[in-house]
């Protein structure tokens, strides 16, 4: 057996690179989306053992909706790609291209067994450039074919060394063959067929038997004229080992899929659910269709399901001639090659085994599969079906790669070949939908319903697109049509075996649409319950129903729905997060925090769980929780660096810890990201005020009031600073008057305006103002006391013969005129949390401020008394900060 030279390896690699280099610019399309983008098994956070428990698409094999395609070694290579480039498509395409080059080299080595050097090199070159391989190489999910082919060819090469120079059996290569066959099967199911290829090789090539020789030998044994020849005994022994190994692999495979075949619908494979003879005639007609694609790969398509190939329903259908011709040609080739022991006969029989045996699992002849025709399954069969059209193949392959550039180019190219396939019209619509081009997408979805009027998915797509176009009535009509196409529940019969599970989403989509109308919430709930009754393990129905029940103010029932969903999928971080929100609604913060923590155990970077759990810790007021809250906010801003809310809450935590420099830094960052951020601006100004940097607070308040001129607390704080630090009573008066223009009953603003009048020595207006304030708040003792102080002052001045008009020359002392300070403000800063907060109660806030508004109007206060007042004022502020964090909803 001639070896493969480095020059030949470089030549094959160069040809592969020349044909497929443009595939490196392609993205993830079609099945790649489910296998790569949506497959959690690729993520490092998923335990490796899950790869051996789930199918190719990341669905547990135990679930009925599983595709039952068990390919853990292929998924393992996807995971390797993810570790290198996460979801960067180039590395995935590059590895596919390299694997194809390896297959070409191995195929050249295999070809050298039965062909001369030149012919085998030509065959390998043709294999390298055949356009039918584009789907297997350029489509990332085609890696299953590539890996399976590598192990398949390696197993065959290993088996060819099982015959010693003295014609004895060498067991080591046979054992290695079994291991490689198992590996091939773990990459894709068809890998097991190499056992058949080895059997053909052993009998007709290695031992040199022909069909007449075998028949003659068996007749002699039956007649008792002679025993079995030693060479035949050796062959039988090796074949028995191979067959037993195959049976063991099949048994293990059946156990893995739990003796269940996947559920396919008539949309995936119409012939599979057709009656006799349409089913048999169509499946047999598909064989010449596949052969023609190998011979003339000029019209290739990524999807051949649904109505692409009409059913062959009658013996009189002219297409049956193609089936007869195919079987006739195949029979003649097989018969002639089995009758002779020449080298050309051996070449033909090996080529036929490479064509026929690997294709059997995808042929639909023995069991239905999830497609009508799939170009990628011809990857191995093409090894035995090569032509001398290399230049045409190179050009076709190169151009075909561009079809895989995006989903839009892929499916539009497919529509040029198959216009009767509703799935293709749907997929072009999906591609346009992903570009937010809903108007164009709708045209393709509507065409899909015309091509296949009973396609439930197409009508669902129409409904969803109408919803995106804000055409609610049309969307509901489309969903109702889809719902009417659903099979009716038959008592005692399993619903899941008669319909694709994703079609049950019609109930979810319709319910989600109508629940936007508060008067139809019960109707929406009925739809969710109907979906659950059809499929009790329909997780999404429980999730959506939980959200609805929360909206209906039924938190206990919502909790039960989420708990049922968690029974079905306990590793879903989003479900634990939703359950935490339910406990927030039920006023069970401890339980909520436990569920937030559970979500973060499953997904440490779950953004909403990070934010809202940190917020819950912050709002608990427990100092021991602040460090962890701070850590979670830091992780959150790392994941969401452009969200000002994260920085704002870090600032609030720093204020709680009296870390003013850190608080200032975080507040400024929040304001930079979100100019006009109401809460950040106010709390930054408040921070400056509390840090005795009142003049720094003024420009911040100016910015706040520029964006939010109605901000009462900002006006109060500005007025306080203007009067007490700038001695600008006119400016302060304008602030308080502005408050009363917006709300004439605002006690805080009214009282502070009274203080301004007092500072201006307009005692008559101050008295009248305080009387009006007392009428607004008759139970506020500090207003009553201040009114008494003013009247006492007025009486004293009258007794001294002084007038009661404003005294322009008088200026208040530093201890006078202290207006009401404001509390920490958090409204608007915590919008990430989905629970409701009670409204701010200004009356309670006013009571807390009594110490800051008590008898500080007279000049007779001693220094000690003034300090005591300041202490009370600071204590009141601290209490207000704690209250505001809970009560803020301004």
PDB file of C-alpha atoms in Angstrom, residues 44 139 165 197 280 325 464 549 636 659 678 774 831 838 864:
ATOM      1  CA  UNK A  44     -18.058  26.518  30.254  1.00  0.00           C
ATOM      2  CA  UNK A 139     -22.347  24.648   7.552  1.00  0.00           C
ATOM      3  CA  UNK A 165       2.115 -11.458   6.670  1.00  0.00           C
ATOM      4  CA  UNK A 197     -17.501  -1.700   4.707  1.00  0.00           C
ATOM      5  CA  UNK A 280     -42.499   3.257  -0.523  1.00  0.00           C
ATOM      6  CA  UNK A 325     -33.087   2.839 -13.890  1.00  0.00           C
ATOM      7  CA  UNK A 464     -45.967  37.366  15.243  1.00  0.00           C
ATOM      8  CA  UNK A 549     -50.899  35.279  37.487  1.00  0.00           C
ATOM      9  CA  UNK A 636     -23.248  44.015  37.257  1.00  0.00           C
ATOM     10  CA  UNK A 659     -17.592  56.893  51.919  1.00  0.00           C
ATOM     11  CA  UNK A 678     -32.784  62.702  38.387  1.00  0.00           C
ATOM     12  CA  UNK A 774     -51.328  75.334  60.238  1.00  0.00           C
ATOM     13  CA  UNK A 831     -36.231  50.954  37.978  1.00  0.00           C
ATOM     14  CA  UNK A 838     -45.367  52.519  48.247  1.00  0.00           C
ATOM     15  CA  UNK A 864     -24.780  74.676  73.052  1.00  0.00           C
TER      16      UNK A 864
END
